[in-house]
XYZ file of N, CA and C in Angstrom:
300
model
N 0.889 -1.104 -0.005
C 0.062 -0.018 0.001
C 0.897 1.209 -0.028
N 0.527 2.230 -0.790
C 1.235 3.477 -0.875
C 0.554 4.511 0.003
N 1.457 5.318 0.746
C 0.979 6.394 1.574
C 1.731 7.596 1.100
N 1.031 8.645 0.785
C 1.564 10.032 0.436
C 1.341 10.998 1.482
N 2.412 11.737 1.886
C 2.240 12.798 2.802
C 2.109 14.039 1.925
N 0.953 14.697 1.892
C 0.696 15.819 1.091
C 1.222 17.167 1.764
N 1.714 17.111 2.935
C 2.081 18.234 3.675
C 0.901 18.877 4.418
N 1.093 19.848 5.218
C 0.066 20.588 5.961
C -0.800 19.573 6.728
N -0.193 18.494 7.253
C -0.966 17.531 8.055
C -1.880 16.574 7.296
N -1.705 16.471 5.917
C -2.600 15.632 5.152
C -1.999 14.404 4.666
N -2.557 13.228 4.825
C -2.016 11.937 4.357
C -3.036 11.409 3.358
N -2.539 10.763 2.264
C -3.378 9.978 1.362
C -2.896 8.571 1.350
N -3.768 7.599 1.719
C -3.494 6.177 1.629
C -4.204 5.560 0.503
N -3.563 4.804 -0.283
C -4.145 4.122 -1.390
C -4.368 2.699 -1.010
N -5.680 2.312 -0.793
C -6.102 1.074 -0.295
C -5.974 -0.002 -1.318
N -5.501 -1.169 -0.915
C -5.325 -2.296 -1.908
C -6.614 -2.803 -2.500
N -6.513 -3.597 -3.590
C -7.677 -4.110 -4.293
C -8.631 -4.911 -3.427
N -8.160 -5.648 -2.549
C -8.970 -6.393 -1.631
C -8.633 -5.992 -0.147
N -9.565 -5.581 0.613
C -9.387 -5.297 2.018
C -10.169 -6.377 2.823
N -9.505 -7.467 3.068
C -10.151 -8.554 3.703
C -9.255 -9.107 4.861
N -9.647 -10.223 5.372
C -8.876 -10.855 6.517
C -7.417 -10.933 6.247
N -7.150 -11.214 4.968
C -5.681 -11.398 4.621
C -4.807 -10.100 4.615
N -5.506 -8.973 4.345
C -4.789 -7.741 4.150
C -5.130 -6.621 5.162
N -6.249 -6.719 5.844
C -6.718 -5.685 6.677
C -5.815 -5.364 7.811
N -5.257 -6.272 8.558
C -4.425 -6.066 9.600
C -3.142 -5.240 9.254
N -2.450 -5.752 8.197
C -1.272 -5.056 7.822
C -1.559 -3.640 7.242
N -2.647 -3.508 6.550
C -3.121 -2.169 6.082
C -3.396 -1.252 7.148
N -4.177 -1.758 8.144
C -4.575 -0.969 9.262
C -3.440 -0.468 10.052
N -2.389 -1.470 10.329
C -1.250 -1.103 11.067
C -0.386 -0.123 10.523
N -0.237 -0.222 9.081
C 0.583 0.740 8.385
C -0.011 2.133 8.415
N -1.380 2.233 8.250
C -1.993 3.525 8.383
C -1.920 4.114 9.690
N -2.194 3.278 10.760
C -2.248 3.758 12.138
C -0.807 4.165 12.575
N 0.212 3.587 12.084
C 1.676 4.048 12.421
C 1.872 5.514 11.941
N 1.169 5.946 10.944
C 1.373 7.327 10.412
C 0.368 8.306 10.995
N -0.645 7.878 11.834
C -1.553 8.815 12.436
C -1.103 9.280 13.665
N -0.288 10.411 13.693
C 0.382 10.915 14.861
C -0.179 12.410 15.012
N 0.031 13.001 16.241
C -0.338 14.390 16.354
C 0.243 15.233 15.257
N -0.527 16.155 14.764
C -0.088 16.952 13.651
C -0.818 16.523 12.332
N -1.220 15.299 12.281
C -1.965 14.808 11.048
C -3.501 15.289 11.290
N -3.894 16.121 10.339
C -5.238 16.725 10.504
C -6.235 16.173 9.525
N -5.866 15.495 8.425
C -6.721 14.907 7.559
C -6.194 13.705 6.943
N -7.058 12.652 6.904
C -6.598 11.424 6.191
C -7.632 11.121 5.082
N -7.010 10.891 3.941
C -7.776 10.437 2.782
C -7.465 8.995 2.477
N -8.546 8.118 2.519
C -8.359 6.810 2.089
C -8.883 6.643 0.642
N -7.899 6.498 -0.305
C -8.278 6.337 -1.696
C -8.592 5.018 -2.110
N -9.830 4.706 -2.426
C -10.292 3.397 -2.719
C -10.510 3.048 -4.245
N -9.758 3.880 -5.132
C -9.963 3.606 -6.570
C -9.656 2.295 -7.013
N -8.765 1.599 -6.320
C -8.399 0.154 -6.697
C -9.109 -0.864 -5.864
N -9.852 -0.431 -4.944
C -10.461 -1.360 -3.963
C -11.788 -1.911 -4.474
N -11.909 -3.187 -4.817
C -13.235 -3.742 -5.367
C -13.859 -4.660 -4.350
N -13.202 -5.008 -3.176
C -13.840 -5.805 -2.249
C -13.282 -5.385 -0.786
N -14.291 -5.256 0.140
C -14.008 -5.133 1.536
C -14.862 -6.044 2.333
N -14.269 -6.704 3.350
C -14.973 -7.624 4.200
C -15.243 -6.837 5.581
N -15.713 -7.477 6.562
C -15.946 -6.884 7.780
C -14.506 -6.420 8.504
N -13.558 -7.163 8.063
C -12.180 -6.793 8.618
C -11.757 -5.497 7.915
N -12.167 -5.295 6.690
C -11.950 -3.881 5.946
C -12.692 -2.803 6.622
N -13.950 -3.106 6.959
C -14.756 -2.118 7.669
C -14.137 -1.739 9.006
N -13.534 -2.718 9.713
C -12.896 -2.436 10.903
C -11.736 -1.350 10.723
N -11.022 -1.557 9.568
C -10.005 -0.555 9.313
C -10.495 0.848 9.179
N -11.615 0.971 8.410
C -12.245 2.273 8.269
C -12.672 2.896 9.570
N -13.311 2.019 10.468
C -13.768 2.470 11.776
C -12.594 2.868 12.544
N -11.589 2.024 12.687
C -10.335 2.386 13.525
C -9.737 3.668 13.090
N -9.576 3.923 11.738
C -8.998 5.189 11.247
C -9.997 6.312 11.665
N -11.246 6.210 11.510
C -12.175 7.254 11.868
C -12.024 7.576 13.297
N -11.925 6.580 14.265
C -11.869 6.871 15.646
C -10.492 7.578 15.962
N -9.426 7.081 15.351
C -8.141 7.686 15.586
C -8.092 9.175 15.087
N -8.639 9.369 13.977
C -8.610 10.731 13.377
C -9.424 11.679 14.197
N -10.653 11.224 14.665
C -11.511 12.148 15.476
C -10.804 12.375 16.826
N -10.044 11.353 17.370
C -9.353 11.512 18.631
C -8.178 12.518 18.534
N -7.679 12.648 17.284
C -6.666 13.683 17.026
C -7.223 15.005 16.679
N -8.530 15.055 16.606
C -9.282 16.363 16.076
C -9.121 16.600 14.647
N -8.969 15.477 13.910
C -8.848 15.632 12.459
C -10.101 15.031 11.750
N -9.981 14.874 10.521
C -11.040 14.380 9.597
C -10.555 13.333 8.780
N -11.418 12.511 8.220
C -11.149 11.463 7.361
C -12.210 11.396 6.191
N -11.664 11.125 4.988
C -12.497 11.103 3.769
C -12.216 9.840 3.057
N -13.210 9.186 2.545
C -13.038 7.992 1.641
C -13.276 8.574 0.253
N -12.405 8.290 -0.679
C -12.545 8.865 -2.029
C -12.445 7.685 -3.087
N -13.092 8.027 -4.284
C -13.066 7.125 -5.402
C -13.609 5.742 -5.006
N -14.725 5.833 -4.282
C -15.424 4.571 -3.698
C -16.147 3.885 -4.823
N -15.846 2.569 -5.040
C -16.518 1.791 -6.066
C -17.947 1.463 -5.639
N -18.873 1.263 -6.587
C -20.190 0.998 -6.260
C -20.456 -0.151 -5.248
N -19.634 -1.208 -5.408
C -19.885 -2.365 -4.449
C -19.489 -1.982 -2.967
N -18.384 -1.167 -2.883
C -18.001 -0.749 -1.615
C -19.020 0.292 -1.076
N -19.495 1.154 -1.860
C -20.529 2.152 -1.458
C -21.743 1.395 -0.910
N -22.206 0.371 -1.505
C -23.340 -0.322 -1.114
C -23.086 -0.980 0.268
N -21.869 -1.526 0.529
C -21.561 -2.061 1.802
C -21.502 -0.997 2.831
N -20.919 0.172 2.596
C -20.959 1.207 3.506
C -22.335 1.809 3.856
N -23.161 1.821 2.861
C -24.515 2.217 3.094
C -25.329 1.292 3.915
N -25.143 0.040 3.628
C -25.966 -1.019 4.362
C -25.541 -1.169 5.793
N -24.240 -0.884 6.073
C -23.719 -0.996 7.505
C -23.832 0.295 8.248
N -24.253 1.347 7.615
C -24.474 2.636 8.337
C -23.240 3.505 8.460
N -22.151 2.985 7.761
C -20.923 3.841 7.804
C -21.098 5.168 7.093
N -22.075 5.211 6.194
C -22.303 6.576 5.428
C -22.806 7.634 6.452
N -23.274 7.161 7.561
C -23.845 8.099 8.547
C -22.754 8.928 9.190
N -21.551 8.378 9.316
C -20.506 9.125 10.051
C -19.208 9.357 9.163
N -19.074 8.674 8.019
C -17.916 8.889 7.245
C -18.202 9.868 6.053
N -17.260 10.675 5.850
C -17.330 11.589 4.633
C -16.848 10.788 3.429
N -17.720 10.769 2.412
C -17.441 9.786 1.291
C -17.543 10.636 0.000
N -16.562 10.563 -0.855
C -16.598 11.164 -2.213
C -16.438 10.111 -3.231
N -17.558 9.875 -4.018
C -17.465 8.782 -4.961
C -16.489 9.071 -6.057
């Protein structure tokens, strides 16, 4: 997974094609290691992500909680229709900022 530091406290994380039990822990740990004081915005770019399991949802939730704890924001971008349906069905659209 690629992470870009855009400066001014902004990070962009490019999420892998599948965010499931095999990849979620490593992906989440890599992102969390970069969420330190001074990071004010996290963008999770899902342009390549075609599948997310409940383990993937846990990554989104953990990132959301960490960013709100830091007083920052999180946005999911380039969300594929299948992932959007999952986020909608699980209520994640109620608290996550999502840009299709």
